Every structure is written in structure tokens, then in C-alpha cells.
């Protein structure tokens, strides 16, 4: 037995003799299923066929040094189950999602399951080195990733993954450049072209200086022309190849892009200069320096644009970075580090102090305080104990937690937030769709203006006409117009996500900025949503305890907050639950059923009247007084007599009044929409400083109230908890669901506010207004730039080089203006 395994067996106390532990992983060997094999001349015992196969493969490859390199105390664990249908990974369509290039030599990252220590790194790298066709293989132990480059003619990806499985590791392709990675890759390729263009620019300037200094009249004139051609040709077709591909793609799709005028301008200048070089006319100058300088300066602008875009889009990447790649799972009583996507629902995950929580789940052991600021925007840590929910991406405090996994990786709150942000960033607001329709026509007009400029200057001379037309082609910039909206939406949605404001699409931002009327649900939105029984009043010949027992028997079948409060009160008083028959429930009215052989009703006064029960005048007077104090009263009846009531109170959220005052100061009309008694709703409205009240509205009728407001010309935002407000949230121009903690599952709302801070409603409104203002600024900026610069270029007052410098400046201004949105909430918190 290897020494590392022996030491581990002794320390863990698996057995008192070597034969009781697996030779490979050190786990106990089942007595009824002992598997043996000849390894290195000795008979060894294994816990499973997987360990026996892996150990045999390691020794056959001459890599038994792996066992000596395994640190003492490290549990190897049996090999994971390899993925099925490995040959699918050999298909180019599948590999295209992961590899950099589908050439003869390919490279990608593999996420490795079952890797624990430096010994695993040694084993994998040595094993890969023995395979034919492997060009390079290196391990990132922290990220559990293998970077592998291979010759696809000699070995297939499925064979690489199969080999890893043979030595005990499960591997699946992993994309290391998710989200922002595409922009990174593009910027890297752009940087290489930029460097080459910079080299050519430095050299062509020497030629240009010589020609402008008089060499254009001497014996070296032709030599310098040929040198210019030699430098301009690779610069145009390599460094400028990106523009040619973009132009050709646009033309094929019948969609003019900004690359078209750039290609036309640089190509015409290059062709004219080539003609002068080859034909050697008596008059005529070469403009190879202009071609190279144009490409160099435009590439600088494109590179800076790409860098700024990457920064603007990093909000999603930052959210993705919150998700740990591995988790410590308790399996067979032992800690095992596995890739987080390998964690199964129901498995127990160990969360150490200070660690990022890798899964959504329920605490089954331990207590701690968890920092949820990254997801919900809550500034203070949230206490967690047994039965508390925790979310992936949040940070554990000083306590140790055992968490039972509740959902798969793709269904966590963090994953849903990321999807919402991505959807918002990829969506288009109505104002953007208008801009998208303008851009192709804008470019078409640019081509016409360039042609008119060329024709207009041609009587002067060909060179002046060519330079003026090229300036027009280069200086026009619809890029800024095209970026004005999507970039602002990307920045705003990312900023909102970091503050717990999840915006589902760009249209929502535009619509919210024009909202004139806010409608609020009461319970769970402006109030805490945690109703508590304040008092129970019954007629003298009835007992409050017995009445509560009977009502609780009915309310156990209801789901609203009043029912939960009554059930909790019965539990606190230690009341044994009764059984109810013939139960019926009318939403917005109450419940009815038979308990202990008598009919019991609980609900509104209208519910009792609807069932033929007269209202007790004295009880009604008491109820009216309590409702004036914002208490909700449940009327009780036994048989055909009203016998009492239960008064419940629900406290206002601490920041509700401040929110209402802020919205009122912004000029918003405000309405409280509630199914509660009018007196209760009016009392709540008075505590908030006054607002319109529409009360005693059934859940299914709330959307009709919203519709009536819209028919009066109002643009309505409905703010609710998303539980019984779904129809109203959908009907409203903007539906805002106030969540709790990291709940982002409200499908009916167009904006979801995680956490419990009501001020996020104001922040969302502020963000939408500033975003639309920024979009309009960017569009005006783009149109103004073109309105000023294009006439100057047509008049011959702008050279192609100056045009190349000015063109990206407008785009950079738009990007910088959009980036300013990142500070808007900090300044107005």
C-alpha cells in the first residue's frame, strides 16, 4: 500500500489493518464486495472497480510516483463517472463553442473534477505528455482547469477526455472567457493589428518627410514610392482586413455598416497611389502615408472603443465572478472539493468562515451572518441559522454552515440575476430601434455626399477631389449614433443589478422614465407583510381560546398573510389544531367550513352578510375604531351569529414614508391600492403623508383599476410583492416587484427589487430618467458632430488624417458619457 494512503487510513481510523482500506483512494473496502488486482507484483484491495482501473492505468503508464507525491491527509476519492457520448465533443459544431480556432492545432480549457492537490497536477500533466498529438498541457489548480493544445489530426478531444477518465478525473469543456471574453479576444486581435500599423506609420513618416523635403523631384522619387507601396499593402490588407470583412459581411446582408465608407476611402486612396507608382505620370502624388495613418488612427479609436465597451459590460462578469467554481461537499462523512456544477440537489455543502457560498440552499447546521450586499444591495449582514435560505455568490461571515443544496447551478438566484442582466443588455429600447433604422440610411447618404464631393472638386484636380471625398467618407460616424442607446442600457442595467434593481429589458427603462402615476399595494409592499394578532374579542358566552382553535382549523387551508398570522398565534398559545370539513374559500372575502359539527365563518363583514349573518352593532363599532388605527379585523361567526373578531396589525416599513415623500417631490401622483377595509387603507395613507386610496378591491380586480388609470392618460407603475398582484403588475406600464432577500423569481414584473429597501423604487426611477437623458444626449452629440464636420470635409477644410482623428472621438465621447451613469446612484443615495 502507498505511504500516503496508509497514513490517511491510520489518521481516519478506517481500519486496523491495511487490507481494510482501498489501495487507491483510502476509503473503507466493503467486506461483501472486495475487489482485488495484481499491482506492482502484489495483491491489492480496492473499494470499487473504478479505483482498481485507475490504479492499474497509473502503474501501466509508469506514473506510480503520483502516490508518493500525494500529501498525507489528502483523500483521493473514487473516480467520478465520466460523461457519456464523448464522440460528440469531436464535432466541429460542438467544439466551436469552446476552442479558439477550428484549425489543425486546437486549444481549450477543460474543467477537471476530482483534482485535489499538486500530485493531481503532476499526474495529469505527465499523463497528457504521453499522448501523441498533445502540444501543450498545463493545470490551473486553483481554478481546477486544464489548458490543453493538441493536433487534431493525431488525437481527438474525446480521446483526451477519455484518458483523463482512465486516470480518475472527469473533464468537460469550459469557456474561460464568458461574457466579457469575446470583447477581450477581439481587443487582443485588434491590438496586434494596431501594433503592425504603428510600425508601418513610424516608417512611412520617414518616407513622407523625404518626399515632402524635395525627394519627390529627384532620382530617389520612384524608390520612395515603392517603399511606400511595400508598407501600405500589408497595412491595408492585414491591419485593415477587419474593415474589409465587416464591409463585405454588411454588403452580403444588404446592411451598410461604417466599415463600407472606410474601405472605400482607404482603397481609392491606395489604388490611386499605386497607379502613380506603376504608371509614373509626370504629375501626381502618392498618398500611401495617408492610407497607413488613416488605418492606424482608426484602429486606435476602435481599440479604445473596445476597451471602454469591455469596462461598460463588465457588470455581468463581476456577477459571474461571485459564483465560486468549486464547492466542498460532504460525501460519506468526508469533505470533498468538486466543481460546483457537479454538486447534486440534496447534497450537503460545507461553507467555511469567510468563504463565498457556492449554491442556493437551506442551512441544516450552524449559524452565521451572511453578506448579501453583492446580490440584494442590503448593507448589513443577514443572520442565518437552521432552516434559513442562503444564496450562491453571497459571503459567509465568521460561522461554519452546512447547507443542503436546493437547486442546480443554472437555477440559483445569482444565475437568474445574470440572465436578467444579460437579457436587459441585449434588449432594445424603442428609441434604439429608431436609431438602428437610421444608421444604414445615414451611411447611404454619406456615400452620396462623398460622390458629390468628388464630382464637385474634380474640375479643380483629381487629387483634391480624391482627398476631399475620402475625408467625407472617413469623418462621418454613425458608430456613435448606433452605440448611444445599447451602451447606456448596458451600463444602467449592470449598475442596477449591483444595487439590487433587476431590469428585464431596455424598453422598461425608457417606459419608467415617463411614468406619471405610482400605484402601491399595501400589505407586504408599504408594510412589513408580517401581520400579528393584536387582540381577540368574542361575546361573553364564547371563549377566545376555543374560537381561535376553530378559526385556525379553517385558516390552515388558506395562504394569505392573515391566515399565517392566525395560525402562528394558535401555535404560540399551544392550541391543538382541530379538523375542518366542507371548507370553502372566497379570495378577498373569507373562509367557511364545519368545525366540531358547527358552521364557522371568518372574513370581512361583507362575507358574513353574503352568508345571511347579521352584523352585531357593538362589535362593528369596536372594529371601526380599530380600523381607524390601521388594524385589520377578521369577523367571526358561529352558526348564524356573529360572535367576535380578531384584530391584526402590520407595521409600515421604516423607509416607506421617505419613499412616498421623495416620489411626491418628483411630481408623481400616488395611489394606495388595497383589498383591505377602506378605513384601514386610509389610516395607512395618512401615516404616509396622504395619497389617493382605492380599497376593498379583490385581487382579480386590481388590474382593472390599473386599466382605468391608463384610460385617463396616466402612465402607471404598479409596485407590489408579486404574490397576488400578478395581473396588476402585468397590466401596468411598468410592474415593479418588491422582493425579499435574493428572491428574483417574480415573472410578472418588468423590474424586480431584491432586498427590502423601498428606496430602490426611487433609485430605479432616477436611473431610468438619467439613462434616457444620457441616450438623448448621445444621439444629439452624434448628430451635431456629423452636422458640423461633414460640411467642413466637403469644403476641403479637413484632411483625411484629421478626419481619421475626429471620427473615433465622437464615439469615445458617447462611451464616456454613458460611463458617467455608473456614478448616478452613488451621488443620489
PDB file of N, CA and C in Angstrom, residues 240-323:
ATOM      1  N   UNK A 240      -5.910  46.510 -41.822  1.00  0.00           N
ATOM      2  CA  UNK A 240      -7.237  46.966 -42.234  1.00  0.00           C
ATOM      3  C   UNK A 240      -8.147  45.854 -42.695  1.00  0.00           C
ATOM      4  N   UNK A 241      -7.683  44.591 -42.584  1.00  0.00           N
ATOM      5  CA  UNK A 241      -8.510  43.460 -43.032  1.00  0.00           C
ATOM      6  C   UNK A 241      -9.828  43.369 -42.300  1.00  0.00           C
ATOM      7  N   UNK A 242      -9.832  43.799 -41.041  1.00  0.00           N
ATOM      8  CA  UNK A 242     -11.048  43.797 -40.230  1.00  0.00           C
ATOM      9  C   UNK A 242     -12.141  44.649 -40.882  1.00  0.00           C
ATOM     10  N   UNK A 243     -11.738  45.779 -41.466  1.00  0.00           N
ATOM     11  CA  UNK A 243     -12.716  46.667 -42.112  1.00  0.00           C
ATOM     12  C   UNK A 243     -13.281  46.023 -43.378  1.00  0.00           C
ATOM     13  N   UNK A 244     -12.420  45.340 -44.148  1.00  0.00           N
ATOM     14  CA  UNK A 244     -12.870  44.677 -45.371  1.00  0.00           C
ATOM     15  C   UNK A 244     -13.882  43.574 -45.046  1.00  0.00           C
ATOM     16  N   UNK A 245     -13.584  42.780 -44.002  1.00  0.00           N
ATOM     17  CA  UNK A 245     -14.506  41.703 -43.631  1.00  0.00           C
ATOM     18  C   UNK A 245     -15.843  42.271 -43.169  1.00  0.00           C
ATOM     19  N   UNK A 246     -15.783  43.335 -42.362  1.00  0.00           N
ATOM     20  CA  UNK A 246     -17.023  43.942 -41.891  1.00  0.00           C
ATOM     21  C   UNK A 246     -17.846  44.522 -43.026  1.00  0.00           C
ATOM     22  N   UNK A 247     -17.159  45.172 -43.979  1.00  0.00           N
ATOM     23  CA  UNK A 247     -17.867  45.767 -45.115  1.00  0.00           C
ATOM     24  C   UNK A 247     -18.503  44.690 -45.974  1.00  0.00           C
ATOM     25  N   UNK A 248     -17.747  43.612 -46.241  1.00  0.00           N
ATOM     26  CA  UNK A 248     -18.261  42.547 -47.109  1.00  0.00           C
ATOM     27  C   UNK A 248     -19.454  41.838 -46.456  1.00  0.00           C
ATOM     28  N   UNK A 249     -19.344  41.610 -45.147  1.00  0.00           N
ATOM     29  CA  UNK A 249     -20.452  40.976 -44.429  1.00  0.00           C
ATOM     30  C   UNK A 249     -21.703  41.846 -44.495  1.00  0.00           C
ATOM     31  N   UNK A 250     -21.533  43.154 -44.302  1.00  0.00           N
ATOM     32  CA  UNK A 250     -22.669  44.060 -44.368  1.00  0.00           C
ATOM     33  C   UNK A 250     -23.306  44.100 -45.740  1.00  0.00           C
ATOM     34  N   UNK A 251     -22.449  44.124 -46.790  1.00  0.00           N
ATOM     35  CA  UNK A 251     -22.970  44.168 -48.163  1.00  0.00           C
ATOM     36  C   UNK A 251     -23.731  42.885 -48.485  1.00  0.00           C
ATOM     37  N   UNK A 252     -23.189  41.732 -48.045  1.00  0.00           N
ATOM     38  CA  UNK A 252     -23.867  40.457 -48.308  1.00  0.00           C
ATOM     39  C   UNK A 252     -25.235  40.411 -47.644  1.00  0.00           C
ATOM     40  N   UNK A 253     -25.327  41.031 -46.472  1.00  0.00           N
ATOM     41  CA  UNK A 253     -26.601  41.032 -45.751  1.00  0.00           C
ATOM     42  C   UNK A 253     -27.468  42.238 -46.099  1.00  0.00           C
ATOM     43  N   UNK A 254     -27.032  43.006 -47.121  1.00  0.00           N
ATOM     44  CA  UNK A 254     -27.752  44.208 -47.563  1.00  0.00           C
ATOM     45  C   UNK A 254     -27.941  45.186 -46.400  1.00  0.00           C
ATOM     46  N   UNK A 255     -26.889  45.320 -45.587  1.00  0.00           N
ATOM     47  CA  UNK A 255     -26.931  46.213 -44.431  1.00  0.00           C
ATOM     48  C   UNK A 255     -25.627  46.998 -44.400  1.00  0.00           C
ATOM     49  N   UNK A 256     -25.699  48.284 -44.735  1.00  0.00           N
ATOM     50  CA  UNK A 256     -24.489  49.102 -44.792  1.00  0.00           C
ATOM     51  C   UNK A 256     -23.972  49.383 -43.384  1.00  0.00           C
ATOM     52  N   UNK A 257     -22.678  49.140 -43.187  1.00  0.00           N
ATOM     53  CA  UNK A 257     -22.040  49.428 -41.908  1.00  0.00           C
ATOM     54  C   UNK A 257     -20.990  50.519 -42.099  1.00  0.00           C
ATOM     55  N   UNK A 258     -20.444  51.013 -40.998  1.00  0.00           N
ATOM     56  CA  UNK A 258     -19.449  52.079 -41.057  1.00  0.00           C
ATOM     57  C   UNK A 258     -18.174  51.618 -41.742  1.00  0.00           C
ATOM     58  N   UNK A 259     -17.958  50.299 -41.808  1.00  0.00           N
ATOM     59  CA  UNK A 259     -16.765  49.781 -42.475  1.00  0.00           C
ATOM     60  C   UNK A 259     -16.789  50.075 -43.976  1.00  0.00           C
ATOM     61  N   UNK A 260     -17.980  50.231 -44.560  1.00  0.00           N
ATOM     62  CA  UNK A 260     -18.090  50.448 -46.009  1.00  0.00           C
ATOM     63  C   UNK A 260     -17.409  51.747 -46.441  1.00  0.00           C
ATOM     64  N   UNK A 261     -17.752  52.914 -45.854  1.00  0.00           N
ATOM     65  CA  UNK A 261     -17.058  54.141 -46.278  1.00  0.00           C
ATOM     66  C   UNK A 261     -15.567  54.126 -45.946  1.00  0.00           C
ATOM     67  N   UNK A 262     -15.168  53.469 -44.841  1.00  0.00           N
ATOM     68  CA  UNK A 262     -13.741  53.383 -44.510  1.00  0.00           C
ATOM     69  C   UNK A 262     -13.006  52.601 -45.595  1.00  0.00           C
ATOM     70  N   UNK A 263     -13.573  51.477 -46.013  1.00  0.00           N
ATOM     71  CA  UNK A 263     -12.943  50.642 -47.046  1.00  0.00           C
ATOM     72  C   UNK A 263     -12.872  51.395 -48.375  1.00  0.00           C
ATOM     73  N   UNK A 264     -13.961  52.067 -48.726  1.00  0.00           N
ATOM     74  CA  UNK A 264     -13.966  52.809 -49.997  1.00  0.00           C
ATOM     75  C   UNK A 264     -12.920  53.916 -49.967  1.00  0.00           C
ATOM     76  N   UNK A 265     -12.866  54.686 -48.879  1.00  0.00           N
ATOM     77  CA  UNK A 265     -11.920  55.792 -48.791  1.00  0.00           C
ATOM     78  C   UNK A 265     -10.472  55.331 -48.835  1.00  0.00           C
ATOM     79  N   UNK A 266     -10.111  54.360 -48.033  1.00  0.00           N
ATOM     80  CA  UNK A 266      -8.718  53.879 -48.000  1.00  0.00           C
ATOM     81  C   UNK A 266      -8.353  53.149 -49.288  1.00  0.00           C
ATOM     82  N   UNK A 267      -9.290  52.382 -49.850  1.00  0.00           N
ATOM     83  CA  UNK A 267      -8.985  51.622 -51.072  1.00  0.00           C
ATOM     84  C   UNK A 267      -8.772  52.555 -52.262  1.00  0.00           C
ATOM     85  N   UNK A 268      -9.621  53.573 -52.395  1.00  0.00           N
ATOM     86  CA  UNK A 268      -9.447  54.506 -53.510  1.00  0.00           C
ATOM     87  C   UNK A 268      -8.116  55.251 -53.407  1.00  0.00           C
ATOM     88  N   UNK A 269      -7.791  55.675 -52.182  1.00  0.00           N
ATOM     89  CA  UNK A 269      -6.509  56.369 -51.988  1.00  0.00           C
ATOM     90  C   UNK A 269      -5.339  55.448 -52.299  1.00  0.00           C
ATOM     91  N   UNK A 270      -5.442  54.185 -51.862  1.00  0.00           N
ATOM     92  CA  UNK A 270      -4.379  53.196 -52.127  1.00  0.00           C
ATOM     93  C   UNK A 270      -4.258  52.916 -53.622  1.00  0.00           C
ATOM     94  N   UNK A 271      -5.405  52.732 -54.300  1.00  0.00           N
ATOM     95  CA  UNK A 271      -5.369  52.416 -55.734  1.00  0.00           C
ATOM     96  C   UNK A 271      -4.799  53.584 -56.544  1.00  0.00           C
ATOM     97  N   UNK A 272      -5.191  54.803 -56.171  1.00  0.00           N
ATOM     98  CA  UNK A 272      -4.661  55.960 -56.887  1.00  0.00           C
ATOM     99  C   UNK A 272      -3.145  56.057 -56.691  1.00  0.00           C
ATOM    100  N   UNK A 273      -2.677  55.854 -55.472  1.00  0.00           N
ATOM    101  CA  UNK A 273      -1.241  55.919 -55.190  1.00  0.00           C
ATOM    102  C   UNK A 273      -0.494  54.796 -55.904  1.00  0.00           C
ATOM    103  N   UNK A 274      -1.110  53.630 -55.980  1.00  0.00           N
ATOM    104  CA  UNK A 274      -0.484  52.512 -56.701  1.00  0.00           C
ATOM    105  C   UNK A 274      -0.381  52.830 -58.196  1.00  0.00           C
ATOM    106  N   UNK A 275      -1.430  53.463 -58.730  1.00  0.00           N
ATOM    107  CA  UNK A 275      -1.397  53.874 -60.149  1.00  0.00           C
ATOM    108  C   UNK A 275      -0.237  54.836 -60.406  1.00  0.00           C
ATOM    109  N   UNK A 276      -0.054  55.812 -59.518  1.00  0.00           N
ATOM    110  CA  UNK A 276       1.047  56.774 -59.686  1.00  0.00           C
ATOM    111  C   UNK A 276       2.389  56.053 -59.619  1.00  0.00           C
ATOM    112  N   UNK A 277       2.500  55.070 -58.728  1.00  0.00           N
ATOM    113  CA  UNK A 277       3.763  54.335 -58.584  1.00  0.00           C
ATOM    114  C   UNK A 277       4.067  53.506 -59.825  1.00  0.00           C
ATOM    115  N   UNK A 278       3.042  52.827 -60.365  1.00  0.00           N
ATOM    116  CA  UNK A 278       3.280  51.923 -61.501  1.00  0.00           C
ATOM    117  C   UNK A 278       3.327  52.670 -62.830  1.00  0.00           C
ATOM    118  N   UNK A 279       2.434  53.640 -63.055  1.00  0.00           N
ATOM    119  CA  UNK A 279       2.360  54.337 -64.354  1.00  0.00           C
ATOM    120  C   UNK A 279       3.389  55.447 -64.485  1.00  0.00           C
ATOM    121  N   UNK A 280       3.907  55.941 -63.378  1.00  0.00           N
ATOM    122  CA  UNK A 280       4.921  57.002 -63.366  1.00  0.00           C
ATOM    123  C   UNK A 280       4.499  58.220 -64.185  1.00  0.00           C
ATOM    124  N   UNK A 281       3.308  58.813 -63.907  1.00  0.00           N
ATOM    125  CA  UNK A 281       2.904  60.015 -64.643  1.00  0.00           C
ATOM    126  C   UNK A 281       3.804  61.198 -64.261  1.00  0.00           C
ATOM    127  N   UNK A 282       3.807  62.192 -65.126  1.00  0.00           N
ATOM    128  CA  UNK A 282       4.644  63.366 -64.866  1.00  0.00           C
ATOM    129  C   UNK A 282       4.157  64.104 -63.632  1.00  0.00           C
ATOM    130  N   UNK A 283       2.842  64.232 -63.518  1.00  0.00           N
ATOM    131  CA  UNK A 283       2.249  64.862 -62.341  1.00  0.00           C
ATOM    132  C   UNK A 283       1.519  63.793 -61.525  1.00  0.00           C
ATOM    133  N   UNK A 284       1.310  64.083 -60.273  1.00  0.00           N
ATOM    134  CA  UNK A 284       0.616  63.120 -59.413  1.00  0.00           C
ATOM    135  C   UNK A 284       1.463  62.745 -58.212  1.00  0.00           C
ATOM    136  N   UNK A 285       0.793  62.675 -57.055  1.00  0.00           N
ATOM    137  CA  UNK A 285       1.484  62.339 -55.821  1.00  0.00           C
ATOM    138  C   UNK A 285       0.927  61.030 -55.271  1.00  0.00           C
ATOM    139  N   UNK A 286       1.758  60.353 -54.467  1.00  0.00           N
ATOM    140  CA  UNK A 286       1.295  59.148 -53.782  1.00  0.00           C
ATOM    141  C   UNK A 286       0.819  59.534 -52.381  1.00  0.00           C
ATOM    142  N   UNK A 287      -0.169  58.799 -51.879  1.00  0.00           N
ATOM    143  CA  UNK A 287      -0.731  59.081 -50.559  1.00  0.00           C
ATOM    144  C   UNK A 287      -0.743  57.816 -49.696  1.00  0.00           C
ATOM    145  N   UNK A 288       0.356  57.041 -49.834  1.00  0.00           N
ATOM    146  CA  UNK A 288       0.462  55.846 -49.007  1.00  0.00           C
ATOM    147  C   UNK A 288       0.516  56.205 -47.518  1.00  0.00           C
ATOM    148  N   UNK A 289       1.138  57.337 -47.210  1.00  0.00           N
ATOM    149  CA  UNK A 289       1.195  57.762 -45.810  1.00  0.00           C
ATOM    150  C   UNK A 289      -0.210  58.036 -45.274  1.00  0.00           C
ATOM    151  N   UNK A 290      -1.074  58.590 -46.137  1.00  0.00           N
ATOM    152  CA  UNK A 290      -2.457  58.843 -45.712  1.00  0.00           C
ATOM    153  C   UNK A 290      -3.190  57.541 -45.419  1.00  0.00           C
ATOM    154  N   UNK A 291      -3.002  56.538 -46.302  1.00  0.00           N
ATOM    155  CA  UNK A 291      -3.649  55.231 -46.107  1.00  0.00           C
ATOM    156  C   UNK A 291      -3.224  54.624 -44.776  1.00  0.00           C
ATOM    157  N   UNK A 292      -1.913  54.593 -44.534  1.00  0.00           N
ATOM    158  CA  UNK A 292      -1.393  53.952 -43.316  1.00  0.00           C
ATOM    159  C   UNK A 292      -1.823  54.734 -42.078  1.00  0.00           C
ATOM    160  N   UNK A 293      -1.702  56.059 -42.130  1.00  0.00           N
ATOM    161  CA  UNK A 293      -2.093  56.865 -40.980  1.00  0.00           C
ATOM    162  C   UNK A 293      -3.580  56.736 -40.665  1.00  0.00           C
ATOM    163  N   UNK A 294      -4.416  56.692 -41.738  1.00  0.00           N
ATOM    164  CA  UNK A 294      -5.850  56.520 -41.537  1.00  0.00           C
ATOM    165  C   UNK A 294      -6.135  55.224 -40.775  1.00  0.00           C
ATOM    166  N   UNK A 295      -5.555  54.143 -41.254  1.00  0.00           N
ATOM    167  CA  UNK A 295      -5.813  52.845 -40.627  1.00  0.00           C
ATOM    168  C   UNK A 295      -5.300  52.826 -39.198  1.00  0.00           C
ATOM    169  N   UNK A 296      -4.106  53.393 -38.972  1.00  0.00           N
ATOM    170  CA  UNK A 296      -3.533  53.415 -37.639  1.00  0.00           C
ATOM    171  C   UNK A 296      -4.417  54.202 -36.672  1.00  0.00           C
ATOM    172  N   UNK A 297      -4.827  55.385 -37.070  1.00  0.00           N
ATOM    173  CA  UNK A 297      -5.622  56.230 -36.174  1.00  0.00           C
ATOM    174  C   UNK A 297      -7.000  55.618 -35.939  1.00  0.00           C
ATOM    175  N   UNK A 298      -7.625  55.065 -36.983  1.00  0.00           N
ATOM    176  CA  UNK A 298      -8.946  54.444 -36.811  1.00  0.00           C
ATOM    177  C   UNK A 298      -8.848  53.224 -35.896  1.00  0.00           C
ATOM    178  N   UNK A 299      -7.742  52.461 -36.054  1.00  0.00           N
ATOM    179  CA  UNK A 299      -7.556  51.303 -35.178  1.00  0.00           C
ATOM    180  C   UNK A 299      -7.369  51.731 -33.722  1.00  0.00           C
ATOM    181  N   UNK A 300      -6.686  52.841 -33.505  1.00  0.00           N
ATOM    182  CA  UNK A 300      -6.547  53.351 -32.142  1.00  0.00           C
ATOM    183  C   UNK A 300      -7.936  53.641 -31.560  1.00  0.00           C
ATOM    184  N   UNK A 301      -8.762  54.312 -32.356  1.00  0.00           N
ATOM    185  CA  UNK A 301     -10.123  54.604 -31.903  1.00  0.00           C
ATOM    186  C   UNK A 301     -10.920  53.339 -31.635  1.00  0.00           C
ATOM    187  N   UNK A 302     -10.825  52.350 -32.550  1.00  0.00           N
ATOM    188  CA  UNK A 302     -11.555  51.098 -32.372  1.00  0.00           C
ATOM    189  C   UNK A 302     -11.076  50.363 -31.107  1.00  0.00           C
ATOM    190  N   UNK A 303      -9.760  50.389 -30.892  1.00  0.00           N
ATOM    191  CA  UNK A 303      -9.220  49.699 -29.726  1.00  0.00           C
ATOM    192  C   UNK A 303      -9.700  50.361 -28.434  1.00  0.00           C
ATOM    193  N   UNK A 304      -9.676  51.676 -28.404  1.00  0.00           N
ATOM    194  CA  UNK A 304     -10.147  52.391 -27.216  1.00  0.00           C
ATOM    195  C   UNK A 304     -11.645  52.168 -27.008  1.00  0.00           C
ATOM    196  N   UNK A 305     -12.404  52.173 -28.111  1.00  0.00           N
ATOM    197  CA  UNK A 305     -13.833  51.887 -28.024  1.00  0.00           C
ATOM    198  C   UNK A 305     -14.064  50.510 -27.417  1.00  0.00           C
ATOM    199  N   UNK A 306     -13.307  49.523 -27.917  1.00  0.00           N
ATOM    200  CA  UNK A 306     -13.448  48.156 -27.414  1.00  0.00           C
ATOM    201  C   UNK A 306     -13.112  48.067 -25.938  1.00  0.00           C
ATOM    202  N   UNK A 307     -12.069  48.785 -25.521  1.00  0.00           N
ATOM    203  CA  UNK A 307     -11.673  48.761 -24.108  1.00  0.00           C
ATOM    204  C   UNK A 307     -12.753  49.383 -23.235  1.00  0.00           C
ATOM    205  N   UNK A 308     -13.306  50.525 -23.692  1.00  0.00           N
ATOM    206  CA  UNK A 308     -14.357  51.171 -22.916  1.00  0.00           C
ATOM    207  C   UNK A 308     -15.619  50.301 -22.884  1.00  0.00           C
ATOM    208  N   UNK A 309     -15.941  49.671 -24.011  1.00  0.00           N
ATOM    209  CA  UNK A 309     -17.106  48.782 -24.049  1.00  0.00           C
ATOM    210  C   UNK A 309     -16.926  47.634 -23.066  1.00  0.00           C
ATOM    211  N   UNK A 310     -15.709  47.089 -23.050  1.00  0.00           N
ATOM    212  CA  UNK A 310     -15.428  45.976 -22.157  1.00  0.00           C
ATOM    213  C   UNK A 310     -15.644  46.389 -20.711  1.00  0.00           C
ATOM    214  N   UNK A 311     -15.194  47.590 -20.356  1.00  0.00           N
ATOM    215  CA  UNK A 311     -15.400  48.077 -18.997  1.00  0.00           C
ATOM    216  C   UNK A 311     -16.880  48.278 -18.713  1.00  0.00           C
ATOM    217  N   UNK A 312     -17.599  48.795 -19.710  1.00  0.00           N
ATOM    218  CA  UNK A 312     -19.030  49.044 -19.517  1.00  0.00           C
ATOM    219  C   UNK A 312     -19.815  47.754 -19.350  1.00  0.00           C
ATOM    220  N   UNK A 313     -19.350  46.681 -20.019  1.00  0.00           N
ATOM    221  CA  UNK A 313     -20.075  45.416 -19.981  1.00  0.00           C
ATOM    222  C   UNK A 313     -19.615  44.499 -18.851  1.00  0.00           C
ATOM    223  N   UNK A 314     -18.664  44.947 -18.024  1.00  0.00           N
ATOM    224  CA  UNK A 314     -18.096  44.080 -17.014  1.00  0.00           C
ATOM    225  C   UNK A 314     -19.043  43.803 -15.851  1.00  0.00           C
ATOM    226  N   UNK A 315     -20.185  44.467 -15.802  1.00  0.00           N
ATOM    227  CA  UNK A 315     -21.106  44.245 -14.685  1.00  0.00           C
ATOM    228  C   UNK A 315     -21.535  42.783 -14.623  1.00  0.00           C
ATOM    229  N   UNK A 316     -21.836  42.190 -15.777  1.00  0.00           N
ATOM    230  CA  UNK A 316     -22.226  40.787 -15.799  1.00  0.00           C
ATOM    231  C   UNK A 316     -21.067  39.905 -15.384  1.00  0.00           C
ATOM    232  N   UNK A 317     -19.853  40.237 -15.858  1.00  0.00           N
ATOM    233  CA  UNK A 317     -18.687  39.440 -15.490  1.00  0.00           C
ATOM    234  C   UNK A 317     -18.451  39.504 -13.986  1.00  0.00           C
ATOM    235  N   UNK A 318     -18.649  40.696 -13.398  1.00  0.00           N
ATOM    236  CA  UNK A 318     -18.456  40.805 -11.953  1.00  0.00           C
ATOM    237  C   UNK A 318     -19.466  39.938 -11.211  1.00  0.00           C
ATOM    238  N   UNK A 319     -20.691  39.866 -11.718  1.00  0.00           N
ATOM    239  CA  UNK A 319     -21.671  38.987 -11.108  1.00  0.00           C
ATOM    240  C   UNK A 319     -21.255  37.527 -11.256  1.00  0.00           C
ATOM    241  N   UNK A 320     -20.737  37.171 -12.439  1.00  0.00           N
ATOM    242  CA  UNK A 320     -20.300  35.794 -12.659  1.00  0.00           C
ATOM    243  C   UNK A 320     -19.121  35.451 -11.758  1.00  0.00           C
ATOM    244  N   UNK A 321     -18.282  36.434 -11.482  1.00  0.00           N
ATOM    245  CA  UNK A 321     -17.132  36.188 -10.618  1.00  0.00           C
ATOM    246  C   UNK A 321     -17.547  35.897  -9.181  1.00  0.00           C
ATOM    247  N   UNK A 322     -18.778  36.282  -8.803  1.00  0.00           N
ATOM    248  CA  UNK A 322     -19.256  35.969  -7.459  1.00  0.00           C
ATOM    249  C   UNK A 322     -19.477  34.477  -7.273  1.00  0.00           C
ATOM    250  N   UNK A 323     -19.708  33.755  -8.381  1.00  0.00           N
ATOM    251  CA  UNK A 323     -20.005  32.322  -8.306  1.00  0.00           C
ATOM    252  C   UNK A 323     -18.718  31.521  -8.126  1.00  0.00           C
TER     253      UNK A 323
END
